[in-house]
XYZ file of C-alpha atoms in Angstrom:
394
model
C 47.564 0.218 -53.089
C 47.141 -2.180 -50.645
C 44.328 -2.732 -48.144
C 46.573 -2.217 -44.898
C 48.520 0.652 -46.449
C 45.071 2.407 -46.857
C 43.931 1.826 -43.348
C 47.282 3.139 -42.305
C 47.133 6.577 -44.141
C 43.517 6.978 -43.023
C 44.387 7.141 -39.598
C 47.423 9.253 -40.490
C 45.000 11.816 -42.094
C 41.996 11.790 -39.605
C 42.456 11.629 -35.414
C 39.242 12.491 -33.580
C 39.734 15.506 -31.687
C 38.164 16.329 -28.391
C 35.720 18.699 -29.944
C 34.545 15.687 -32.130
C 33.630 13.464 -29.262
C 31.935 16.842 -27.154
C 29.551 16.946 -30.132
C 28.682 13.313 -30.268
C 28.111 13.492 -26.284
C 26.066 16.455 -26.482
C 24.104 14.989 -29.444
C 22.509 11.905 -26.867
C 19.680 13.887 -25.979
C 18.050 10.850 -23.938
C 21.241 10.433 -21.997
C 22.348 12.428 -19.370
C 26.043 13.147 -19.624
C 28.170 14.895 -17.039
C 31.449 15.301 -14.964
C 32.654 16.345 -11.807
C 35.631 17.543 -10.583
C 37.928 15.921 -7.432
C 36.143 17.878 -5.325
C 32.673 16.642 -6.641
C 31.400 20.153 -8.465
C 29.983 19.766 -11.786
C 32.417 20.927 -14.448
C 30.378 19.757 -17.815
C 26.798 19.290 -18.464
C 25.576 17.604 -22.042
C 22.124 18.865 -23.444
C 21.214 15.576 -22.762
C 21.553 16.546 -19.209
C 19.839 19.717 -19.484
C 16.583 17.702 -21.057
C 16.299 15.364 -18.384
C 17.377 17.609 -15.344
C 15.871 20.846 -16.873
C 18.903 22.993 -15.822
C 20.703 24.885 -17.997
C 24.434 24.475 -18.012
C 25.011 27.929 -16.532
C 22.894 26.895 -14.016
C 24.542 23.931 -13.205
C 27.845 24.301 -12.829
C 29.743 24.287 -10.129
C 26.774 22.613 -8.184
C 27.858 19.557 -5.810
C 27.411 16.597 -7.330
C 24.468 15.680 -4.891
C 22.143 18.014 -5.902
C 20.481 15.311 -8.199
C 19.750 12.810 -5.453
C 16.747 12.603 -3.383
C 16.835 13.886 0.333
C 16.340 10.305 1.428
C 19.673 9.435 -0.529
C 21.572 12.282 0.560
C 21.036 11.354 4.088
C 22.113 8.192 3.622
C 25.163 8.972 1.824
C 24.506 7.720 -1.237
C 25.904 9.839 -3.668
C 29.426 9.588 -2.006
C 28.854 5.479 -2.241
C 28.800 5.729 -5.733
C 32.433 7.968 -6.053
C 33.659 4.767 -3.621
C 32.800 2.055 -5.263
C 33.679 3.994 -8.834
C 37.486 4.333 -7.234
C 37.298 0.871 -6.114
C 35.836 -1.111 -8.652
C 36.467 1.249 -11.635
C 32.701 1.881 -12.175
C 29.620 2.252 -10.051
C 26.341 1.082 -11.466
C 22.934 2.121 -9.917
C 19.403 2.295 -10.502
C 17.783 4.816 -8.407
C 15.091 8.087 -8.244
C 16.757 11.639 -9.045
C 15.570 14.782 -8.725
C 15.115 17.803 -11.498
C 15.223 21.024 -10.987
C 11.241 21.813 -10.323
C 11.490 18.974 -7.684
C 9.819 16.261 -9.458
C 11.675 12.755 -9.620
C 12.118 10.128 -12.186
C 13.610 6.570 -12.185
C 17.165 6.473 -13.722
C 19.827 3.666 -14.696
C 23.085 5.069 -14.221
C 26.835 4.560 -14.271
C 29.776 6.318 -12.547
C 33.464 5.856 -13.485
C 36.403 7.962 -12.746
C 38.277 10.193 -15.022
C 42.311 9.911 -14.772
C 45.237 11.884 -16.260
C 47.967 10.631 -18.415
C 49.676 9.881 -15.326
C 46.819 7.839 -14.195
C 45.972 9.975 -11.437
C 42.087 10.257 -10.734
C 41.070 14.249 -12.014
C 37.110 13.744 -11.617
C 34.145 11.602 -12.474
C 31.886 11.081 -15.061
C 28.291 10.666 -14.761
C 25.653 8.431 -17.109
C 21.987 7.767 -16.803
C 19.214 7.613 -18.769
C 15.619 7.930 -17.722
C 13.771 4.529 -17.061
C 10.682 5.653 -15.487
C 8.230 4.774 -18.156
C 10.073 0.795 -18.636
C 9.903 0.604 -14.398
C 5.882 2.118 -14.413
C 5.278 -0.674 -17.121
C 7.000 -3.685 -14.682
C 4.851 -2.091 -12.020
C 1.757 -2.305 -13.699
C 2.891 -5.740 -14.986
C 3.682 -6.833 -11.206
C 0.307 -5.062 -9.681
C -1.790 -7.161 -12.187
C -0.253 -10.146 -11.758
C -0.655 -10.031 -7.991
C -4.593 -8.861 -8.531
C -5.002 -12.227 -10.059
C -3.101 -13.509 -7.406
C -5.410 -11.902 -4.812
C -8.750 -12.973 -7.046
C -8.117 -16.532 -7.219
C -7.463 -16.505 -3.242
C -10.780 -14.345 -3.299
C -12.660 -16.928 -5.387
C -11.538 -19.994 -3.240
C -12.414 -18.426 -0.118
C -16.167 -17.413 -1.342
C -16.631 -21.023 -2.882
C -15.290 -22.590 0.739
C -17.663 -20.081 2.545
C -20.447 -20.682 0.324
C -20.275 -24.441 0.152
C -19.273 -24.786 3.911
C -20.211 -21.624 6.015
C -23.601 -21.161 4.363
C -24.590 -24.605 2.920
C -24.381 -26.487 6.461
C -26.539 -23.977 8.249
C -28.879 -24.257 5.642
C -28.704 -27.787 5.592
C -29.876 -27.882 9.509
C -32.746 -25.394 9.141
C -34.381 -27.481 6.329
C -33.823 -30.978 8.438
C -35.357 -28.801 11.286
C -38.169 -27.474 9.683
C -38.754 -30.815 8.429
C -39.208 -32.468 11.591
C -41.053 -29.364 12.827
C -43.725 -30.066 9.750
C -43.869 -33.844 10.171
C -44.319 -33.827 14.033
C -46.216 -30.471 14.488
C -49.276 -32.138 16.033
C -47.586 -34.400 18.228
C -44.851 -31.457 19.549
C -44.019 -29.685 22.589
C -45.222 -26.393 22.043
C -42.392 -25.005 24.148
C -39.649 -27.319 21.964
C -41.574 -26.164 19.231
C -40.769 -22.089 20.026
C -37.256 -23.059 20.941
C -36.629 -24.782 17.444
C -38.232 -21.465 15.748
C -36.007 -19.375 17.643
C -32.824 -21.247 16.330
C -34.359 -20.632 12.881
C -34.539 -17.253 13.092
C -31.072 -16.751 14.349
C -29.740 -19.122 11.906
C -31.407 -17.306 9.196
C -30.393 -13.846 10.362
C -26.833 -14.884 10.804
C -26.752 -16.249 7.078
C -28.281 -13.243 5.960
C -25.359 -11.118 7.571
C -23.133 -13.421 6.044
C -24.316 -13.064 2.662
C -23.991 -9.187 3.432
C -20.619 -9.530 4.230
C -19.780 -11.238 0.907
C -21.517 -8.935 -1.319
C -19.597 -6.049 0.167
C -16.355 -8.250 -0.056
C -17.066 -8.895 -4.116
C -17.718 -5.455 -4.590
C -13.923 -4.581 -3.487
C -13.000 -6.805 -6.272
C -15.601 -7.061 -9.003
C -17.050 -3.219 -8.534
C -14.981 -0.815 -9.414
C -17.283 1.647 -10.675
C -19.059 1.366 -7.790
C -16.049 3.141 -6.020
C -16.564 6.800 -5.573
C -13.875 8.818 -3.194
C -14.483 12.050 -2.448
C -13.818 14.524 0.712
C -15.569 13.210 3.817
C -15.992 14.432 7.049
C -14.977 11.406 9.519
C -17.276 13.116 12.647
C -20.228 12.323 10.594
C -19.501 8.743 9.686
C -18.648 8.005 13.255
C -22.403 9.534 14.301
C -23.993 7.491 12.136
C -22.044 4.220 13.112
C -22.466 5.056 16.683
C -26.358 5.493 16.563
C -26.173 2.398 14.703
C -24.927 0.318 16.932
C -25.908 2.164 20.032
C -28.787 -0.357 21.058
C -26.359 -3.309 20.856
C -23.717 -1.695 23.188
C -26.226 -0.424 25.668
C -27.441 -4.373 25.822
C -23.916 -4.652 27.199
C -23.839 -1.513 29.063
C -20.754 -0.222 26.785
C -19.928 3.209 26.289
C -18.859 4.641 23.168
C -16.987 7.710 23.065
C -16.312 10.070 19.981
C -13.369 11.594 20.412
C -13.366 12.696 16.581
C -12.895 16.707 16.315
C -14.990 18.857 13.691
C -13.610 19.429 10.278
C -11.478 16.234 10.223
C -11.878 15.078 6.875
C -10.178 12.168 4.789
C -10.379 11.463 1.001
C -12.398 8.026 0.544
C -15.434 6.411 -0.602
C -18.086 6.969 2.112
C -20.132 3.774 1.702
C -16.746 1.650 2.387
C -15.574 4.251 5.258
C -19.088 3.154 7.262
C -18.448 -0.425 6.561
C -15.292 0.328 7.832
C -15.908 1.362 11.187
C -19.158 -0.415 11.310
C -17.123 -3.558 11.440
C -14.157 -2.366 13.841
C -16.565 -1.330 16.166
C -18.940 -4.117 15.771
C -15.964 -6.594 16.938
C -14.922 -4.039 19.723
C -18.816 -4.451 21.071
C -18.510 -8.270 21.028
C -15.482 -8.707 22.650
C -15.667 -6.123 25.141
C -16.900 -7.089 29.225
C -19.815 -5.690 30.403
C -19.398 -2.057 31.463
C -16.599 -1.520 29.142
C -15.667 1.371 27.045
C -14.758 1.816 23.484
C -13.110 5.052 22.212
C -12.634 6.491 18.821
C -9.709 9.127 18.153
C -7.916 10.667 15.439
C -4.559 12.501 14.627
C -2.403 13.582 11.593
C 0.233 12.092 10.559
C 1.761 14.126 7.598
C -0.795 13.768 4.843
C -2.487 10.946 6.690
C -5.288 10.707 9.100
C -4.556 8.073 11.653
C -7.822 6.496 13.296
C -7.450 4.626 16.573
C -10.652 2.373 17.653
C -9.449 1.425 21.602
C -11.678 -1.110 23.757
C -11.035 -2.224 26.922
C -12.022 -5.752 26.152
C -10.137 -9.449 26.059
C -7.475 -8.596 24.015
C -5.517 -10.772 21.475
C -2.547 -13.286 21.806
C 0.292 -12.498 19.106
C -0.810 -15.450 17.329
C -4.422 -14.563 16.432
C -3.094 -10.839 15.378
C -0.263 -12.249 13.283
C -3.115 -13.964 11.226
C -5.942 -11.941 11.654
C -5.917 -9.768 8.407
C -4.932 -12.690 6.242
C -6.596 -15.831 7.101
C -6.716 -19.105 5.597
C -9.773 -20.652 4.400
C -9.976 -23.069 7.466
C -9.287 -20.263 10.296
C -11.594 -17.952 8.507
C -14.486 -20.700 8.052
C -14.047 -21.236 11.752
C -13.848 -17.370 12.808
C -17.038 -17.002 10.786
C -18.710 -20.230 12.714
C -17.638 -18.804 16.008
C -17.618 -14.779 15.635
C -20.820 -14.556 13.283
C -18.621 -13.270 10.663
C -16.155 -11.206 12.333
C -13.682 -13.178 9.795
C -14.789 -11.833 6.756
C -15.360 -8.401 8.215
C -11.884 -8.136 9.081
C -10.737 -9.320 5.534
C -13.449 -6.796 4.135
C -11.904 -3.794 6.431
C -8.355 -4.706 5.141
C -9.393 -4.770 1.318
C -11.545 -1.457 1.294
C -8.584 0.230 3.018
C -6.424 -0.761 0.680
C -8.667 0.415 -2.067
C -8.671 3.529 -0.317
C -4.486 4.116 -0.165
C -5.135 3.152 3.500
C -3.590 0.503 5.852
C -4.911 -0.938 8.865
C -2.692 -2.584 11.852
C -3.560 -3.443 15.719
C -1.921 -3.557 18.987
C -3.492 -5.742 21.655
C -2.407 -7.850 24.958
C -4.377 -10.600 26.378
C -6.352 -9.481 28.853
C -6.083 -5.759 28.592
C -8.042 -5.041 25.548
C -7.434 -4.211 21.686
C -5.996 -1.176 19.749
C -7.229 -1.056 16.120
C -5.495 1.857 13.837
C -6.225 2.759 10.192
C -4.807 5.319 8.050
C -6.243 7.245 5.239
C -5.185 10.102 3.025
C -6.314 13.484 3.358
C -6.696 14.252 0.115
C -7.021 12.848 -3.719
C -3.143 13.151 -3.983
C -1.966 11.866 -0.603
C 0.707 9.399 -0.110
C -0.148 6.628 1.688
C 3.315 5.695 3.355
C 3.868 6.515 6.316
C 5.742 5.682 9.321
C 3.174 4.696 10.959
C 2.655 1.801 8.642
C 5.645 0.068 9.974
C 4.233 -0.153 13.406
C 5.080 -3.808 14.868
C 2.288 -5.898 16.394
C 2.621 -6.400 20.304
Protein backbone atom coordinates (compact mmCIF):
# COMPACT_ATOMS: atom_id res chain seq x y z
CA UNK A 1 0.00 0.00 0.00
CA UNK A 2 1.44 3.44 -0.95
CA UNK A 3 2.12 6.20 1.60
CA UNK A 4 -0.52 8.51 0.07
CA UNK A 5 -3.16 5.77 0.26
CA UNK A 6 -2.30 5.04 3.90
CA UNK A 7 -2.61 8.74 4.79
CA UNK A 8 -5.96 8.95 3.00
CA UNK A 9 -7.30 5.89 4.80
CA UNK A 10 -6.22 7.26 8.20
CA UNK A 11 -8.04 10.53 7.54
CA UNK A 12 -11.17 8.68 6.57
CA UNK A 13 -10.98 6.39 9.60
CA UNK A 14 -10.46 9.13 12.23
CA UNK A 15 -11.87 12.64 12.38
CA UNK A 16 -11.44 14.41 15.78
CA UNK A 17 -14.76 15.11 17.43
CA UNK A 18 -15.86 18.20 19.36
CA UNK A 19 -15.54 16.15 22.53
CA UNK A 20 -11.91 15.38 21.66
CA UNK A 21 -11.07 19.08 21.36
CA UNK A 22 -13.04 19.80 24.53
CA UNK A 23 -10.91 17.30 26.44
CA UNK A 24 -7.71 18.91 25.18
CA UNK A 25 -8.90 22.38 26.15
CA UNK A 26 -10.00 21.19 29.58
CA UNK A 27 -6.59 19.58 30.20
CA UNK A 28 -4.71 22.87 29.80
CA UNK A 29 -4.42 23.73 33.48
CA UNK A 30 -2.11 26.74 32.96
CA UNK A 31 -4.44 28.43 30.48
CA UNK A 32 -7.84 29.94 31.12
CA UNK A 33 -10.01 29.25 28.08
CA UNK A 34 -13.66 30.26 28.04
CA UNK A 35 -16.30 31.52 25.64
CA UNK A 36 -18.97 34.21 25.81
CA UNK A 37 -22.16 34.47 23.80
CA UNK A 38 -23.16 37.35 21.56
CA UNK A 39 -24.54 39.18 24.64
CA UNK A 40 -21.09 38.82 26.30
CA UNK A 41 -22.23 36.37 28.97
CA UNK A 42 -19.90 33.48 29.80
CA UNK A 43 -21.22 30.17 28.41
CA UNK A 44 -18.24 27.77 28.71
CA UNK A 45 -15.38 27.48 31.20
CA UNK A 46 -12.40 25.12 31.20
CA UNK A 47 -10.66 23.67 34.28
CA UNK A 48 -7.70 25.99 33.72
CA UNK A 49 -10.05 28.96 34.13
CA UNK A 50 -11.27 27.47 37.41
CA UNK A 51 -7.66 26.97 38.50
CA UNK A 52 -6.74 30.59 37.73
CA UNK A 53 -9.93 32.51 38.58
CA UNK A 54 -11.23 30.15 41.36
CA UNK A 55 -14.80 30.16 39.96
CA UNK A 56 -16.36 26.74 39.52
CA UNK A 57 -18.13 26.23 36.18
CA UNK A 58 -21.63 26.36 37.67
CA UNK A 59 -20.76 29.64 39.47
CA UNK A 60 -19.49 31.51 36.43
CA UNK A 61 -21.81 30.36 33.61
CA UNK A 62 -24.20 33.18 32.75
CA UNK A 63 -22.10 35.91 34.39
CA UNK A 64 -21.05 38.90 32.25
CA UNK A 65 -17.65 38.92 30.53
CA UNK A 66 -16.53 41.98 32.55
CA UNK A 67 -16.61 40.05 35.86
CA UNK A 68 -12.91 39.14 35.45
CA UNK A 69 -11.78 42.75 34.88
CA UNK A 70 -10.62 45.28 37.49
CA UNK A 71 -12.99 48.06 38.48
CA UNK A 72 -10.69 50.60 36.87
CA UNK A 73 -10.72 48.74 33.52
CA UNK A 74 -14.49 48.34 33.68
CA UNK A 75 -14.91 52.09 34.19
CA UNK A 76 -12.64 52.68 31.18
CA UNK A 77 -14.72 50.33 29.02
CA UNK A 78 -11.84 47.90 28.44
CA UNK A 79 -14.00 44.72 28.18
CA UNK A 80 -16.00 46.20 25.30
CA UNK A 81 -12.80 47.56 23.70
CA UNK A 82 -11.37 44.03 23.57
CA UNK A 83 -14.52 42.74 21.85
CA UNK A 84 -14.61 45.66 19.38
CA UNK A 85 -10.97 45.16 18.45
CA UNK A 86 -11.50 41.40 18.00
CA UNK A 87 -14.41 42.12 15.61
CA UNK A 88 -12.37 44.68 13.70
CA UNK A 89 -9.02 42.88 13.40
CA UNK A 90 -10.03 39.27 13.97
CA UNK A 91 -8.23 39.17 17.31
CA UNK A 92 -7.46 41.32 20.34
CA UNK A 93 -4.24 40.90 22.30
CA UNK A 94 -4.00 42.33 25.79
CA UNK A 95 -1.63 42.31 28.76
CA UNK A 96 -3.36 43.56 31.88
CA UNK A 97 -4.50 42.89 35.46
CA UNK A 98 -7.50 40.62 36.05
CA UNK A 99 -9.54 39.81 39.17
CA UNK A 100 -10.11 36.42 40.84
CA UNK A 101 -13.21 35.35 42.74
CA UNK A 102 -11.66 36.38 46.08
CA UNK A 103 -10.79 39.86 44.79
CA UNK A 104 -7.07 39.21 44.35
CA UNK A 105 -5.52 40.44 41.12
CA UNK A 106 -3.01 38.82 38.80
CA UNK A 107 -1.20 39.93 35.66
CA UNK A 108 -2.23 38.10 32.49
CA UNK A 109 -1.31 37.79 28.85
CA UNK A 110 -4.56 37.31 26.93
CA UNK A 111 -6.15 36.88 23.50
CA UNK A 112 -9.77 37.34 22.34
CA UNK A 113 -11.12 36.31 18.93
CA UNK A 114 -14.62 35.87 17.52
CA UNK A 115 -16.38 32.52 17.06
CA UNK A 116 -18.31 32.12 13.79
CA UNK A 117 -20.84 29.63 12.46
CA UNK A 118 -20.86 27.94 9.05
CA UNK A 119 -22.36 31.08 7.49
CA UNK A 120 -19.47 33.22 8.87
CA UNK A 121 -21.80 34.94 11.34
CA UNK A 122 -20.35 35.84 14.77
CA UNK A 123 -21.99 33.70 17.46
CA UNK A 124 -19.71 34.60 20.38
CA UNK A 125 -16.12 35.07 21.44
CA UNK A 126 -13.35 33.02 22.99
CA UNK A 127 -10.79 34.38 25.45
CA UNK A 128 -7.52 32.63 26.23
CA UNK A 129 -5.17 33.92 28.91
CA UNK A 130 -2.38 32.81 31.21
CA UNK A 131 -1.09 34.12 34.51
CA UNK A 132 2.28 35.87 34.02
CA UNK A 133 2.44 37.60 37.41
CA UNK A 134 5.69 35.84 38.36
CA UNK A 135 7.29 36.93 35.08
CA UNK A 136 6.16 40.53 35.59
CA UNK A 137 7.45 40.58 39.18
CA UNK A 138 10.79 39.24 37.97
CA UNK A 139 10.99 41.91 35.26
CA UNK A 140 9.95 44.61 37.72
CA UNK A 141 12.63 43.45 40.17
CA UNK A 142 15.28 43.68 37.45
CA UNK A 143 14.10 47.18 36.50
CA UNK A 144 14.07 48.23 40.15
CA UNK A 145 17.57 46.84 40.67
CA UNK A 146 18.84 48.68 37.56
CA UNK A 147 17.24 51.91 38.80
CA UNK A 148 18.79 51.46 42.25
CA UNK A 149 22.23 50.95 40.66
CA UNK A 150 21.78 54.11 38.61
CA UNK A 151 20.69 56.07 41.70
CA UNK A 152 23.61 54.64 43.65
CA UNK A 153 26.08 55.83 41.02
CA UNK A 154 24.49 59.29 41.02
CA UNK A 155 24.57 59.27 44.81
CA UNK A 156 28.29 58.42 44.85
CA UNK A 157 29.05 61.15 42.31
CA UNK A 158 27.19 63.73 44.39
CA UNK A 159 28.92 62.62 47.60
CA UNK A 160 32.34 62.82 45.94
CA UNK A 161 31.51 66.26 44.54
CA UNK A 162 30.43 67.49 47.97
CA UNK A 163 33.46 66.00 49.67
CA UNK A 164 35.86 67.49 47.12
CA UNK A 165 34.25 70.91 46.94
CA UNK A 166 31.81 71.74 49.72
CA UNK A 167 33.86 70.17 52.52
CA UNK A 168 37.40 70.54 51.19
CA UNK A 169 37.17 74.23 50.23
CA UNK A 170 35.96 75.54 53.63
CA UNK A 171 38.53 73.35 55.41
CA UNK A 172 41.29 74.82 53.22
CA UNK A 173 40.10 78.30 54.21
CA UNK A 174 40.09 77.38 57.90
CA UNK A 175 43.62 75.96 57.64
CA UNK A 176 44.94 79.05 55.86
CA UNK A 177 43.26 81.37 58.35
CA UNK A 178 44.59 79.38 61.32
CA UNK A 179 48.10 79.42 59.81
CA UNK A 180 47.87 83.20 59.41
CA UNK A 181 46.69 83.61 63.00
CA UNK A 182 49.46 81.35 64.24
CA UNK A 183 52.19 83.19 62.33
CA UNK A 184 50.99 86.67 63.36
CA UNK A 185 49.65 85.95 66.82
CA UNK A 186 51.96 88.40 68.59
CA UNK A 187 51.27 91.35 66.29
CA UNK A 188 47.69 90.84 65.14
CA UNK A 189 44.94 93.17 66.39
CA UNK A 190 42.91 91.39 69.14
CA UNK A 191 39.60 92.50 67.63
CA UNK A 192 40.57 91.11 64.24
CA UNK A 193 41.77 87.86 65.86
CA UNK A 194 38.44 87.52 67.60
CA UNK A 195 36.60 88.01 64.28
CA UNK A 196 38.77 85.33 62.67
CA UNK A 197 38.03 82.88 65.47
CA UNK A 198 34.31 83.56 65.13
CA UNK A 199 34.52 82.83 61.40
CA UNK A 200 36.43 79.60 62.12
CA UNK A 201 33.79 78.57 64.66
CA UNK A 202 30.89 79.21 62.23
CA UNK A 203 32.66 77.38 59.40
CA UNK A 204 33.39 74.34 61.56
CA UNK A 205 29.75 74.14 62.71
CA UNK A 206 28.61 74.27 59.08
CA UNK A 207 31.10 71.53 58.20
CA UNK A 208 29.78 69.38 61.03
CA UNK A 209 26.18 69.91 59.85
CA UNK A 210 27.24 68.94 56.35
CA UNK A 211 28.83 65.72 57.59
CA UNK A 212 25.66 64.90 59.52
CA UNK A 213 23.63 65.30 56.33
CA UNK A 214 26.01 63.05 54.40
CA UNK A 215 25.92 60.36 57.08
CA UNK A 216 22.11 60.38 57.10
CA UNK A 217 21.96 60.41 53.30
CA UNK A 218 24.35 57.44 53.11
CA UNK A 219 22.17 55.59 55.63
CA UNK A 220 19.36 55.54 53.07
CA UNK A 221 21.51 53.72 50.55
CA UNK A 222 23.87 51.58 52.58
CA UNK A 223 22.38 50.81 55.99
CA UNK A 224 19.17 48.92 55.25
CA UNK A 225 19.40 47.15 58.59
CA UNK A 226 18.90 50.49 60.34
CA UNK A 227 15.46 50.82 58.74
CA UNK A 228 12.84 49.90 61.36
CA UNK A 229 9.34 51.05 60.35
CA UNK A 230 6.55 50.89 62.90
CA UNK A 231 3.34 52.69 63.83
CA UNK A 232 4.36 56.19 64.97
CA UNK A 233 2.23 58.92 66.59
CA UNK A 234 2.78 61.91 64.32
CA UNK A 235 2.02 64.53 66.97
CA UNK A 236 4.82 63.26 69.24
CA UNK A 237 7.39 63.65 66.44
CA UNK A 238 6.14 67.15 65.62
CA UNK A 239 6.42 68.18 69.28
CA UNK A 240 10.02 66.90 69.43
CA UNK A 241 10.98 68.85 66.30
CA UNK A 242 9.25 72.03 67.49
CA UNK A 243 11.05 71.75 70.83
CA UNK A 244 14.45 71.42 69.14
CA UNK A 245 13.78 74.39 66.83
CA UNK A 246 11.90 76.73 69.17
CA UNK A 247 14.97 78.85 69.99
CA UNK A 248 15.86 79.27 66.30
CA UNK A 249 12.26 80.26 65.56
CA UNK A 250 12.12 82.61 68.55
CA UNK A 251 15.19 84.56 67.36
CA UNK A 252 13.23 85.54 64.27
CA UNK A 253 9.92 85.78 66.17
CA UNK A 254 8.42 83.01 64.05
CA UNK A 255 5.38 81.23 65.48
CA UNK A 256 5.31 77.42 65.16
CA UNK A 257 1.72 76.18 65.08
CA UNK A 258 0.92 72.47 65.50
CA UNK A 259 -2.53 71.49 64.21
CA UNK A 260 -1.85 67.73 64.20
CA UNK A 261 -4.54 65.86 66.13
CA UNK A 262 -3.99 63.12 68.69
CA UNK A 263 -4.07 59.47 67.52
CA UNK A 264 -2.86 60.39 64.03
CA UNK A 265 -0.43 57.57 63.22
CA UNK A 266 1.78 56.72 60.26
CA UNK A 267 3.76 53.57 59.49
CA UNK A 268 7.37 54.73 59.15
CA UNK A 269 10.86 54.66 60.60
CA UNK A 270 10.70 57.14 63.51
CA UNK A 271 14.27 58.42 63.12
CA UNK A 272 13.68 59.08 59.43
CA UNK A 273 10.36 60.79 60.17
CA UNK A 274 12.04 63.08 62.70
CA UNK A 275 14.73 63.93 60.14
CA UNK A 276 12.07 64.65 57.49
CA UNK A 277 10.18 67.04 59.78
CA UNK A 278 13.38 68.61 61.11
CA UNK A 279 14.67 69.41 57.62
CA UNK A 280 11.44 70.82 56.21
CA UNK A 281 10.59 72.94 59.27
CA UNK A 282 14.19 74.14 59.56
CA UNK A 283 14.16 75.26 55.91
CA UNK A 284 10.79 76.96 56.45
CA UNK A 285 12.28 78.94 59.35
CA UNK A 286 15.29 79.99 57.24
CA UNK A 287 13.06 81.30 54.46
CA UNK A 288 10.36 82.92 56.61
CA UNK A 289 10.07 86.62 57.32
CA UNK A 290 10.37 87.90 60.88
CA UNK A 291 7.06 87.63 62.67
CA UNK A 292 5.87 84.93 60.30
CA UNK A 293 4.10 81.66 61.01
CA UNK A 294 4.74 78.01 60.16
CA UNK A 295 1.76 75.65 60.42
CA UNK A 296 1.77 71.85 60.46
CA UNK A 297 -1.43 69.95 59.73
CA UNK A 298 -2.42 66.46 58.59
CA UNK A 299 -5.33 64.94 56.66
CA UNK A 300 -6.20 61.39 55.65
CA UNK A 301 -6.55 60.40 52.01
CA UNK A 302 -7.55 56.75 51.56
CA UNK A 303 -4.85 54.77 53.36
CA UNK A 304 -2.32 57.60 53.48
CA UNK A 305 -1.70 60.54 55.82
CA UNK A 306 -0.89 63.80 54.02
CA UNK A 307 1.21 66.19 56.14
CA UNK A 308 1.30 69.89 55.19
CA UNK A 309 3.99 72.36 56.34
CA UNK A 310 2.93 75.88 55.35
CA UNK A 311 4.98 79.05 55.83
CA UNK A 312 4.42 82.72 55.06
CA UNK A 313 7.93 83.31 53.77
CA UNK A 314 9.70 84.24 50.53
CA UNK A 315 8.20 81.56 48.33
CA UNK A 316 9.87 80.06 45.24
CA UNK A 317 9.73 80.37 41.47
CA UNK A 318 8.60 77.47 39.27
CA UNK A 319 12.18 77.10 37.99
CA UNK A 320 13.46 76.48 41.53
CA UNK A 321 10.61 74.07 42.33
CA UNK A 322 11.28 72.01 39.20
CA UNK A 323 14.81 71.17 40.40
CA UNK A 324 14.13 71.16 44.14
CA UNK A 325 14.11 67.40 44.71
CA UNK A 326 16.43 66.34 41.89
CA UNK A 327 19.37 68.76 42.02
CA UNK A 328 22.42 68.38 39.80
CA UNK A 329 25.89 68.49 41.35
CA UNK A 330 26.45 72.18 40.50
CA UNK A 331 23.09 73.36 41.81
CA UNK A 332 23.44 71.13 44.88
CA UNK A 333 26.84 72.64 45.64
CA UNK A 334 25.42 76.14 45.22
CA UNK A 335 22.47 75.32 47.51
CA UNK A 336 24.86 73.94 50.11
CA UNK A 337 27.02 77.04 49.90
CA UNK A 338 24.14 79.50 50.14
CA UNK A 339 21.76 77.65 52.47
CA UNK A 340 24.14 75.68 54.69
CA UNK A 341 23.02 72.25 53.53
CA UNK A 342 19.44 72.89 52.39
CA UNK A 343 20.09 71.15 49.05
CA UNK A 344 21.29 67.96 50.70
CA UNK A 345 18.57 68.23 53.33
CA UNK A 346 15.75 68.10 50.78
CA UNK A 347 17.46 65.28 48.91
CA UNK A 348 17.65 63.46 52.23
CA UNK A 349 13.94 64.09 52.86
CA UNK A 350 12.98 62.72 49.44
CA UNK A 351 15.10 59.61 49.96
CA UNK A 352 13.68 58.91 53.42
CA UNK A 353 10.09 59.34 52.21
CA UNK A 354 10.60 56.98 49.27
CA UNK A 355 12.13 54.46 51.66
CA UNK A 356 8.92 54.65 53.71
CA UNK A 357 6.58 54.38 50.67
CA UNK A 358 5.85 58.10 50.74
CA UNK A 359 6.09 61.07 48.37
CA UNK A 360 6.85 64.78 48.63
CA UNK A 361 5.63 67.74 46.58
CA UNK A 362 5.39 71.50 47.00
CA UNK A 363 3.21 74.45 46.08
CA UNK A 364 4.73 77.90 46.19
CA UNK A 365 4.48 81.41 44.83
CA UNK A 366 7.17 84.04 45.09
CA UNK A 367 6.42 86.50 47.87
CA UNK A 368 3.52 84.43 49.22
CA UNK A 369 5.21 81.55 51.02
CA UNK A 370 5.51 77.83 50.39
CA UNK A 371 3.54 74.72 51.29
CA UNK A 372 5.41 71.43 51.47
CA UNK A 373 3.35 68.24 51.46
CA UNK A 374 4.43 64.67 52.09
CA UNK A 375 2.51 61.41 52.27
CA UNK A 376 3.11 58.34 54.46
CA UNK A 377 1.09 55.12 54.78
CA UNK A 378 -1.14 54.60 57.79
CA UNK A 379 -0.60 50.85 57.92
CA UNK A 380 2.19 48.48 56.98
CA UNK A 381 0.56 47.24 53.78
CA UNK A 382 -0.90 50.56 52.70
CA UNK A 383 -0.89 51.41 49.01
CA UNK A 384 1.25 54.50 48.54
CA UNK A 385 -0.41 55.54 45.29
CA UNK A 386 -2.83 58.40 45.78
CA UNK A 387 -4.32 61.07 43.59
CA UNK A 388 -2.48 63.64 45.63
CA UNK A 389 0.83 62.38 44.26
CA UNK A 390 -0.26 63.80 40.91
CA UNK A 391 -0.43 67.36 42.23
CA UNK A 392 1.17 69.87 39.85
CA UNK A 393 3.60 72.50 40.96
CA UNK A 394 2.58 76.14 40.81
